[in-house]
CSV table of N, CA and C in Angstrom, one decimal:
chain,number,residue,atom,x,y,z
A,1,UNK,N,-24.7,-9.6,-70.6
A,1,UNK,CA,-23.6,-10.3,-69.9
A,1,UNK,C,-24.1,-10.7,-68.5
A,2,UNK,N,-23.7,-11.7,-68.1
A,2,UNK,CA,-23.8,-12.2,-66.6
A,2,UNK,C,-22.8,-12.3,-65.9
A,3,UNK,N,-22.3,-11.9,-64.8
A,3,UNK,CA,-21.8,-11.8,-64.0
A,3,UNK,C,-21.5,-13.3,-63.1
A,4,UNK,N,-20.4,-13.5,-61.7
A,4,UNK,CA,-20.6,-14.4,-61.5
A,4,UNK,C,-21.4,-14.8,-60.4
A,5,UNK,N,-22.2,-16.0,-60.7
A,5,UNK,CA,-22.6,-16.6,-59.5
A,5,UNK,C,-24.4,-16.0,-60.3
A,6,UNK,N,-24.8,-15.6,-61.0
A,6,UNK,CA,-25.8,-15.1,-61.5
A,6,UNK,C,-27.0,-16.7,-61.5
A,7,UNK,N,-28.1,-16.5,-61.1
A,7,UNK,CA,-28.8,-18.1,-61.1
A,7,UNK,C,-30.3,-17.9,-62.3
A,8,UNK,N,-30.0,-18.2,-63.1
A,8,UNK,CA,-31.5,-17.9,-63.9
A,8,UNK,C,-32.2,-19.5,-63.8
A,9,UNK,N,-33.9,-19.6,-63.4
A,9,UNK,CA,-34.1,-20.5,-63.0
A,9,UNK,C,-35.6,-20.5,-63.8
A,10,UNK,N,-35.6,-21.1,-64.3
A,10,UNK,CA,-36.9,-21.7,-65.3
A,10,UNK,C,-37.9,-23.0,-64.9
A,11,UNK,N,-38.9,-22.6,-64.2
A,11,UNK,CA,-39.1,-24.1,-63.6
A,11,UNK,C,-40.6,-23.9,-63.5
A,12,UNK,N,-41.4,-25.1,-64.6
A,12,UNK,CA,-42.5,-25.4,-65.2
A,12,UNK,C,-43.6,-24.9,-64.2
A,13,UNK,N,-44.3,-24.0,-64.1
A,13,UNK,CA,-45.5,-23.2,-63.5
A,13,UNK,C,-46.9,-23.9,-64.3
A,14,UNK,N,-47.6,-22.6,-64.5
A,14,UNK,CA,-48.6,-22.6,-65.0
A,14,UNK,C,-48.6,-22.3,-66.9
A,15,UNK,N,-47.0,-22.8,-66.8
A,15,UNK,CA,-46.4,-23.0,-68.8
A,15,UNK,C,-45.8,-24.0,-68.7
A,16,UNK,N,-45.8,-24.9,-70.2
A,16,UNK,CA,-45.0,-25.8,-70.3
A,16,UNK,C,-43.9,-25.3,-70.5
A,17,UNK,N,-43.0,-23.9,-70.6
A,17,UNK,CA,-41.9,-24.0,-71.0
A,17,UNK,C,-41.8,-22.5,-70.8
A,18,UNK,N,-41.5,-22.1,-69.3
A,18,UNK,CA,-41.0,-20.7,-69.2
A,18,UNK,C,-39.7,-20.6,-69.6
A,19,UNK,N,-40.0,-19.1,-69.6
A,19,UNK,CA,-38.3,-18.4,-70.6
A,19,UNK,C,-38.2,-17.7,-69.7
A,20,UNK,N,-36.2,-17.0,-69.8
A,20,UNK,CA,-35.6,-16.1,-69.5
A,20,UNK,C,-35.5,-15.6,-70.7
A,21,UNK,N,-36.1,-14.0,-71.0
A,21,UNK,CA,-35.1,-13.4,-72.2
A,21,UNK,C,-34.1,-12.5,-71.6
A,22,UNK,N,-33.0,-12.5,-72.0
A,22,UNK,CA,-31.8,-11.3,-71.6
A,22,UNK,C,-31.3,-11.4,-72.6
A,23,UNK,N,-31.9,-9.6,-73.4
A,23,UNK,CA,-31.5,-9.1,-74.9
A,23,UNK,C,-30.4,-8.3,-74.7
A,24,UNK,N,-29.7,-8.3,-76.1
A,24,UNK,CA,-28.5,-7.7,-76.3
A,24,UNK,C,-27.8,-6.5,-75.1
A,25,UNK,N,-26.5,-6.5,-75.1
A,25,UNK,CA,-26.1,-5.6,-74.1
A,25,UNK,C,-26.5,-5.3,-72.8
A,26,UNK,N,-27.1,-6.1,-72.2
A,26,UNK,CA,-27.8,-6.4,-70.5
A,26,UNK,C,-26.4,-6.6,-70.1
A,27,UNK,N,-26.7,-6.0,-68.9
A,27,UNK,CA,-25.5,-6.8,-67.8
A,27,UNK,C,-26.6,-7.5,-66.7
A,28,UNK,N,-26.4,-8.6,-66.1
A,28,UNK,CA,-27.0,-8.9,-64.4
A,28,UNK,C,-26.0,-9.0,-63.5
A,29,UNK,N,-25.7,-8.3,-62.9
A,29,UNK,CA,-24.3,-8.7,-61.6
A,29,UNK,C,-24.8,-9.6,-60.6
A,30,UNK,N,-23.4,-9.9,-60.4
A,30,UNK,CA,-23.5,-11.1,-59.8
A,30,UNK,C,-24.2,-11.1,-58.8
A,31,UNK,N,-24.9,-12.2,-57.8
A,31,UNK,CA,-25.2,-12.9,-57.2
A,31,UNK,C,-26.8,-12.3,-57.4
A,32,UNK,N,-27.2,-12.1,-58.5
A,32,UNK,CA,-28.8,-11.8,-59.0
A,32,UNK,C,-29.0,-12.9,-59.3
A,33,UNK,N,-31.0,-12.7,-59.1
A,33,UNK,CA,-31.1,-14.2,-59.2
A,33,UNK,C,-32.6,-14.0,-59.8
A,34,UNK,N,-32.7,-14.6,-61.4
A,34,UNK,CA,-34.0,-14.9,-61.9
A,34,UNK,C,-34.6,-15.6,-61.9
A,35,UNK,N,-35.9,-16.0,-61.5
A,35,UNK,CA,-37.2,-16.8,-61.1
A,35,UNK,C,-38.5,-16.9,-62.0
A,36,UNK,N,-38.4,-18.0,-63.1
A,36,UNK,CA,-39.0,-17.8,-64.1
A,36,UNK,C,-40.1,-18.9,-64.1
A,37,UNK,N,-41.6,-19.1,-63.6
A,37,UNK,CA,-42.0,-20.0,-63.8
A,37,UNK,C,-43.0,-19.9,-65.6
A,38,UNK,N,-43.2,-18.6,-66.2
A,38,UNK,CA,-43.7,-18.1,-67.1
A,38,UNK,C,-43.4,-17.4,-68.0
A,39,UNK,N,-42.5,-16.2,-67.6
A,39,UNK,CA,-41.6,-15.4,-68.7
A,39,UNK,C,-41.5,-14.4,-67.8
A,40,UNK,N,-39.9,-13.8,-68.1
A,40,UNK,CA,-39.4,-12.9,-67.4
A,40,UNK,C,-38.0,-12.4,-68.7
A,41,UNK,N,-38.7,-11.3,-68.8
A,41,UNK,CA,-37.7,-9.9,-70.1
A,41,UNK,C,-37.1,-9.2,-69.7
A,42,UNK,N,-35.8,-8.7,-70.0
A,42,UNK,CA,-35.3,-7.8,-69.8
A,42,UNK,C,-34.6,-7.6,-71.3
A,43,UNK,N,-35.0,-5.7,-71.2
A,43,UNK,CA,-34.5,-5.8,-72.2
A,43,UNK,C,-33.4,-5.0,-72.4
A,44,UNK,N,-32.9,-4.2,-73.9
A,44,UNK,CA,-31.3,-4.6,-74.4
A,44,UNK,C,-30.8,-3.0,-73.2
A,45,UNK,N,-29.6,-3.1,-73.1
A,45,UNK,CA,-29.1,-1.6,-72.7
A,45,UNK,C,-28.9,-1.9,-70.8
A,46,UNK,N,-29.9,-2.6,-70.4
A,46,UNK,CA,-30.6,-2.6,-69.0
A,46,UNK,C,-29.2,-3.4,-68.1
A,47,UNK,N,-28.7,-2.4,-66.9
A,47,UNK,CA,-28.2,-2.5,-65.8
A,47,UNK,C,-28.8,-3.2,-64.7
A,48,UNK,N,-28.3,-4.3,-64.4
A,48,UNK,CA,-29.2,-5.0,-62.9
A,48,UNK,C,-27.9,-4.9,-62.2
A,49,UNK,N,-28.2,-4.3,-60.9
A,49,UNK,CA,-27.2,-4.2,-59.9
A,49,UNK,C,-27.0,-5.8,-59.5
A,50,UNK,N,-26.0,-5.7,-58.3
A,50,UNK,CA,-26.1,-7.1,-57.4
A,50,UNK,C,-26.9,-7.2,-56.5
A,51,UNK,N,-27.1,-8.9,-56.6
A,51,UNK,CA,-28.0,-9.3,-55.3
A,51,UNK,C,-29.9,-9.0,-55.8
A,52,UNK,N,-29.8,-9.0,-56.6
A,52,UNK,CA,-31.3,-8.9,-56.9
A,52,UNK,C,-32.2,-9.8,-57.3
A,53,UNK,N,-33.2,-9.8,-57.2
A,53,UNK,CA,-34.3,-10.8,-57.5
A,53,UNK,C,-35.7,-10.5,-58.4
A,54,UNK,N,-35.5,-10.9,-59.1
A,54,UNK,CA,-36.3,-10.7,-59.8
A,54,UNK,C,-37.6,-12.2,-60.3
A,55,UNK,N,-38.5,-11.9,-59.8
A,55,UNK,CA,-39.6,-13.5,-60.5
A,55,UNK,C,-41.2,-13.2,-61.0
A,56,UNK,N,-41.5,-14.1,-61.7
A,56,UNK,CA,-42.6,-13.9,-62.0
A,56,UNK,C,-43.6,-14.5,-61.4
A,57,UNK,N,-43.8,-15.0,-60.4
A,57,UNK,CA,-44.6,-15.6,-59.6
A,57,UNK,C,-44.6,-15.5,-58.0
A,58,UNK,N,-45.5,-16.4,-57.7
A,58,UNK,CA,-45.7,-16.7,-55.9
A,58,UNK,C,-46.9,-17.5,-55.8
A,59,UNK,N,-47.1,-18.0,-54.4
A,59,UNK,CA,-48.2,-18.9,-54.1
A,59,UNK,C,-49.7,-18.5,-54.1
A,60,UNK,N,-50.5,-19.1,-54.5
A,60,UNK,CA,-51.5,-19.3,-53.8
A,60,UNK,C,-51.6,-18.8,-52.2
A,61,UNK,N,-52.6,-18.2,-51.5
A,61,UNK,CA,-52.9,-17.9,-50.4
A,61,UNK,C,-54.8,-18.2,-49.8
A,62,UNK,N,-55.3,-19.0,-50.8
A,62,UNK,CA,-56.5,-19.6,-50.3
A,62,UNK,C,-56.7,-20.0,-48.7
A,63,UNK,N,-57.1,-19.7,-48.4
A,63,UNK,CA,-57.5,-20.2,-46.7
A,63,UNK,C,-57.9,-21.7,-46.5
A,64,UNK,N,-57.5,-22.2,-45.5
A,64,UNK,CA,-57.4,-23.9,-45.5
A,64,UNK,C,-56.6,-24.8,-46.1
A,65,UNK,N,-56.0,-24.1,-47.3
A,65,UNK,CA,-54.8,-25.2,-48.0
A,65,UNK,C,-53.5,-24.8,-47.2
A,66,UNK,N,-52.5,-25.5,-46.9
A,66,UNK,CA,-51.2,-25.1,-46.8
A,66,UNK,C,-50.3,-24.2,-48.0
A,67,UNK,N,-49.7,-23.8,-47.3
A,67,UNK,CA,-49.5,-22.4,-48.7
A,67,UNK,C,-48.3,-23.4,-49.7
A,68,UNK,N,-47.7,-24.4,-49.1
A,68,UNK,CA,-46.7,-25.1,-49.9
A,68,UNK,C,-47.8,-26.2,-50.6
A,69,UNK,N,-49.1,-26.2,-50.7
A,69,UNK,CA,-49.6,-26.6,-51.6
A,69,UNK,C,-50.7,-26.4,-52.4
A,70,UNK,N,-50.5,-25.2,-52.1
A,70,UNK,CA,-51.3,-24.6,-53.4
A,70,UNK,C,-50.0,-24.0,-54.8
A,71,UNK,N,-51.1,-23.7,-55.7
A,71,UNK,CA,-50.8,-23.3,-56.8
A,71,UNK,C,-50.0,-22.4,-57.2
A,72,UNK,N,-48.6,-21.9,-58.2
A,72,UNK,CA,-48.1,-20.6,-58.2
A,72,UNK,C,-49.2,-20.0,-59.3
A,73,UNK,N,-48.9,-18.8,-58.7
A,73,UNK,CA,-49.4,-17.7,-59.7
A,73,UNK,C,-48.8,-17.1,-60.4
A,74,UNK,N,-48.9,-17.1,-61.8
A,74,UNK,CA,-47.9,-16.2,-62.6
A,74,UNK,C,-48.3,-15.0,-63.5
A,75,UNK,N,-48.0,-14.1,-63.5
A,75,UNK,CA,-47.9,-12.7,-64.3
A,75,UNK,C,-46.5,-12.2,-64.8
A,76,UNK,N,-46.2,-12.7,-66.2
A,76,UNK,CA,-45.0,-12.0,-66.8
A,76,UNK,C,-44.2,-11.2,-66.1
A,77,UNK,N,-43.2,-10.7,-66.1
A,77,UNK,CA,-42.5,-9.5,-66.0
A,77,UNK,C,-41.7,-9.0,-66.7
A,78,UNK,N,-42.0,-7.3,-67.2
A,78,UNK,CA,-41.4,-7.4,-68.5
A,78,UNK,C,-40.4,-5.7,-68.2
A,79,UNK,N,-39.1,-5.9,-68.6
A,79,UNK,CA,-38.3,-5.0,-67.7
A,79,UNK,C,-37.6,-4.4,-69.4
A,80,UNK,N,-37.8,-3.1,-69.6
A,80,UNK,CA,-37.6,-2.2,-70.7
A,80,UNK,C,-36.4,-2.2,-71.1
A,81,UNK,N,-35.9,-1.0,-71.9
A,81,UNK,CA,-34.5,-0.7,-72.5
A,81,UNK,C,-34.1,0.4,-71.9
A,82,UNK,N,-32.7,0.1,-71.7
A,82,UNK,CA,-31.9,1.2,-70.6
A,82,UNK,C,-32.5,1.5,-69.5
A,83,UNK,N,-32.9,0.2,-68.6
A,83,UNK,CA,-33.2,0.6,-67.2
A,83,UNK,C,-32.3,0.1,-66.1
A,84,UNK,N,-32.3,0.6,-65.4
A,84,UNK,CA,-30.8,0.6,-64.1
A,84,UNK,C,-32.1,0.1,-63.0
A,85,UNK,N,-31.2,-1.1,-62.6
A,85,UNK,CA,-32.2,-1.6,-61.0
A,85,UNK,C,-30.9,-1.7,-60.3
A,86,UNK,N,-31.1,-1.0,-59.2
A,86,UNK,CA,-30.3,-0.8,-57.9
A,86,UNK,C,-29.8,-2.6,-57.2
A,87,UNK,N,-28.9,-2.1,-56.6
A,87,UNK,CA,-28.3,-3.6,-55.6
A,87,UNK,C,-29.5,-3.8,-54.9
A,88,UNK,N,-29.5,-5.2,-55.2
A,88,UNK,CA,-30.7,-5.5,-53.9
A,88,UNK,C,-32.2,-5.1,-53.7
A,89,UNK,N,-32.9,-4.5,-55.1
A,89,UNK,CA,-34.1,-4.6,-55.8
A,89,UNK,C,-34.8,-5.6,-55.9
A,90,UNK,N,-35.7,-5.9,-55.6
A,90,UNK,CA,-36.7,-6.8,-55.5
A,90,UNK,C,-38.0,-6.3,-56.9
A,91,UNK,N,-38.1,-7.5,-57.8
A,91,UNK,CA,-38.8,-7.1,-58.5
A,91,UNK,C,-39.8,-8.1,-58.6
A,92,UNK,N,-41.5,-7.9,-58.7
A,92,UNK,CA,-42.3,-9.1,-58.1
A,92,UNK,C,-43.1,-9.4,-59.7
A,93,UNK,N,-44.2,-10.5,-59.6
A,93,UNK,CA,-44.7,-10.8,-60.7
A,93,UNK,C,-45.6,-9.6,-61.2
A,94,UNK,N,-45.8,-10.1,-62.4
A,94,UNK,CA,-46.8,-8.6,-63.0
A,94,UNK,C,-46.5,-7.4,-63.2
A,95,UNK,N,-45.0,-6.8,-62.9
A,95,UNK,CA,-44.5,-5.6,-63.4
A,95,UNK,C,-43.7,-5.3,-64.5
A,96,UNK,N,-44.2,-4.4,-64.9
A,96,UNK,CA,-43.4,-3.9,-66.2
A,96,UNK,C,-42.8,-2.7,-65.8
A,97,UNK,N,-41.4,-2.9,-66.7
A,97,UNK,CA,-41.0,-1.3,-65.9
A,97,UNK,C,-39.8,-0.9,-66.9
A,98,UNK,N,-40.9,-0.1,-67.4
A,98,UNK,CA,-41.0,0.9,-68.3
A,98,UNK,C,-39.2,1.4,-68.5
A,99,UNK,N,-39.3,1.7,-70.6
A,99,UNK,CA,-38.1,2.0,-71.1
A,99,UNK,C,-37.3,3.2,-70.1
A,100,UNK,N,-35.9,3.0,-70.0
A,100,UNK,CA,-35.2,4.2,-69.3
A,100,UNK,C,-35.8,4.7,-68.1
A,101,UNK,N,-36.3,3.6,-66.9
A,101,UNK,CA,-36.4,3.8,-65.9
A,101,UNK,C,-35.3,3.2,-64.9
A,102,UNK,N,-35.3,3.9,-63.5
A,102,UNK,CA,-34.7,3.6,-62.7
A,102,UNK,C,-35.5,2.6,-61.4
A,103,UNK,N,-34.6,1.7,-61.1
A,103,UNK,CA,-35.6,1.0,-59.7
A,103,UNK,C,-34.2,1.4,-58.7
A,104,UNK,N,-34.5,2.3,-57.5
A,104,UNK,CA,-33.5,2.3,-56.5
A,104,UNK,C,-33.3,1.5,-56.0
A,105,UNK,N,-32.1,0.9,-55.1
A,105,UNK,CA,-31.6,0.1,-54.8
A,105,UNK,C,-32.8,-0.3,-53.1
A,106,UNK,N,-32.9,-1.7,-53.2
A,106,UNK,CA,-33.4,-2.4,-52.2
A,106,UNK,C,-35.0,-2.0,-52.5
A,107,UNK,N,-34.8,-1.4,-53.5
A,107,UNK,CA,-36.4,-1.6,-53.2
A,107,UNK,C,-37.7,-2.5,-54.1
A,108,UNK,N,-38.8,-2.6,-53.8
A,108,UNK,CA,-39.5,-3.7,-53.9
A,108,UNK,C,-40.3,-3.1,-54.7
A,109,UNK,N,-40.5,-3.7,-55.9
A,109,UNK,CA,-41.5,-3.1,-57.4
A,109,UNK,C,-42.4,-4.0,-56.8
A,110,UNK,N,-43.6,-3.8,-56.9
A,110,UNK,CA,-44.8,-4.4,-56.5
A,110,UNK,C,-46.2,-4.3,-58.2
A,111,UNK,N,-45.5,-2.8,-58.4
A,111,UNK,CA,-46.4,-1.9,-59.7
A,111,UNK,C,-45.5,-1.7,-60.7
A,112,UNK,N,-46.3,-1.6,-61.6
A,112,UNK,CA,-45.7,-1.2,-62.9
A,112,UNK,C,-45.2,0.5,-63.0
A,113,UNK,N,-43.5,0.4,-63.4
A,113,UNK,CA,-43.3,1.6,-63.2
A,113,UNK,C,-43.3,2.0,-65.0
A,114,UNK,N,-43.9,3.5,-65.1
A,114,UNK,CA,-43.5,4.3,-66.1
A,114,UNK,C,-42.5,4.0,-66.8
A,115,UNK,N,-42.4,4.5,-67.9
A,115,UNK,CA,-40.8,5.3,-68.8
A,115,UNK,C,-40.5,6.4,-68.5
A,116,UNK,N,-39.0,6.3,-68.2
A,116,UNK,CA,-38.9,7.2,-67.6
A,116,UNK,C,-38.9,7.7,-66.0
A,117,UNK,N,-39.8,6.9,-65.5
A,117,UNK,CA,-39.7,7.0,-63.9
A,117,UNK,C,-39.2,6.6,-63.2
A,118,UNK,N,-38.6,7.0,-61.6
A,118,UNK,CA,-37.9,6.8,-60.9
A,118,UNK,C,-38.5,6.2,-59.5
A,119,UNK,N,-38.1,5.0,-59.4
A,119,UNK,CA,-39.2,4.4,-58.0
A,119,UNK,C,-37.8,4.4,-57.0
A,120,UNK,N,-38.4,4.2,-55.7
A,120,UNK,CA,-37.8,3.8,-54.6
A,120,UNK,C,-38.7,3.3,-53.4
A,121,UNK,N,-37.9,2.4,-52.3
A,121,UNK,CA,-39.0,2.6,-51.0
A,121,UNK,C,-39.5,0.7,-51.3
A,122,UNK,N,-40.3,0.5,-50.2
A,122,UNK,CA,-40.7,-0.6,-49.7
A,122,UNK,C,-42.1,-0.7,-49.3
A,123,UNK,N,-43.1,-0.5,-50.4
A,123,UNK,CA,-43.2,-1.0,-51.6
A,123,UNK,C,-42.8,0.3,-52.5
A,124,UNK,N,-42.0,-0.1,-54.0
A,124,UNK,CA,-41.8,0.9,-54.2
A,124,UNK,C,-42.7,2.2,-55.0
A,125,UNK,N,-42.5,3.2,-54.5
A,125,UNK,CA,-43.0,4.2,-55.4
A,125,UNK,C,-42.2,5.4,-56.2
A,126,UNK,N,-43.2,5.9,-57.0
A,126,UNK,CA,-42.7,7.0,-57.9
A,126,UNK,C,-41.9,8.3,-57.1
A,127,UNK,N,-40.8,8.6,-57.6
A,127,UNK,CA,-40.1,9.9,-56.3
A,127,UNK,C,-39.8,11.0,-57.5
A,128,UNK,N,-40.1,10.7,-59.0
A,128,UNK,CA,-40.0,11.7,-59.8
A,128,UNK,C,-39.9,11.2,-61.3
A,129,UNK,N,-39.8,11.6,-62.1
A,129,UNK,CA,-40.2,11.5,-63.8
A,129,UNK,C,-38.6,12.1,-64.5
A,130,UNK,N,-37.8,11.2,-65.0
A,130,UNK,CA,-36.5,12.0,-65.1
A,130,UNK,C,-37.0,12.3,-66.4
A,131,UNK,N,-36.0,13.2,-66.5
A,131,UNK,CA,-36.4,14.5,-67.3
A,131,UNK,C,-35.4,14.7,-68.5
């Protein structure tokens, strides 16, 4: 279910045809915002707080190009079953994060979190293995 004001945004990268999946029983609250230039999953059960962002991409940073014209880079993101991401989580390209994990609020996945694991912090890290 989506909440309001929710923005899912699919916009041709380095694929002809990125996807959003949001499988059965998802909530995203409102004013979350998905950034899909490749594919970005969430899967069924999974709680997204508000105000979050989540994408699969970012720029190029080659030296001598302007950064508005270089190339996106993309790495999937693939977000498990029954995982809870806090208000205002930041979730970046390339991470997976793992079934029945927690992302604390405001904080910035950078790495792939565990099943099971609990991140927090800026960049985030592991604070414990729930049990």
């Amino acid at each position: 279910m989506l909440d309001r004001q929710v923005v899912l945004l699919a916009v041709e990268g380095n694929r002809e045809r990125p996807s959003i999946v949001i499988q059965d029983d998802a909530y995203v609250n409102r004013f979350t915002f998905i950034d899909a230039s490749d594919r970005v999953e969430i899967g069924p059960k999974t709680m997204i707080g508000p105000n979050c962002y989540i994408t699969d991409h970012d720029h190029g940073t080659a030296t001598g190009d302007q950064v508005g014209d270089q190339p996106l880079v993309n790495e999937q993101v693939h977000v498990g079953k029954d995982v809870w991401i806090g208000a205002g989580a930041i979730v970046l390209k390339g991470v997976e994060v793992g079934d029945h994990a927690i992302v604390a609020a405001g904080a910035v996945v950078t790495e792939s979190v565990p099943s099971y694991g609990v991140v927090a912090g800026v960049p985030a890290e592991i604070i414990r293995i729930r049990e």
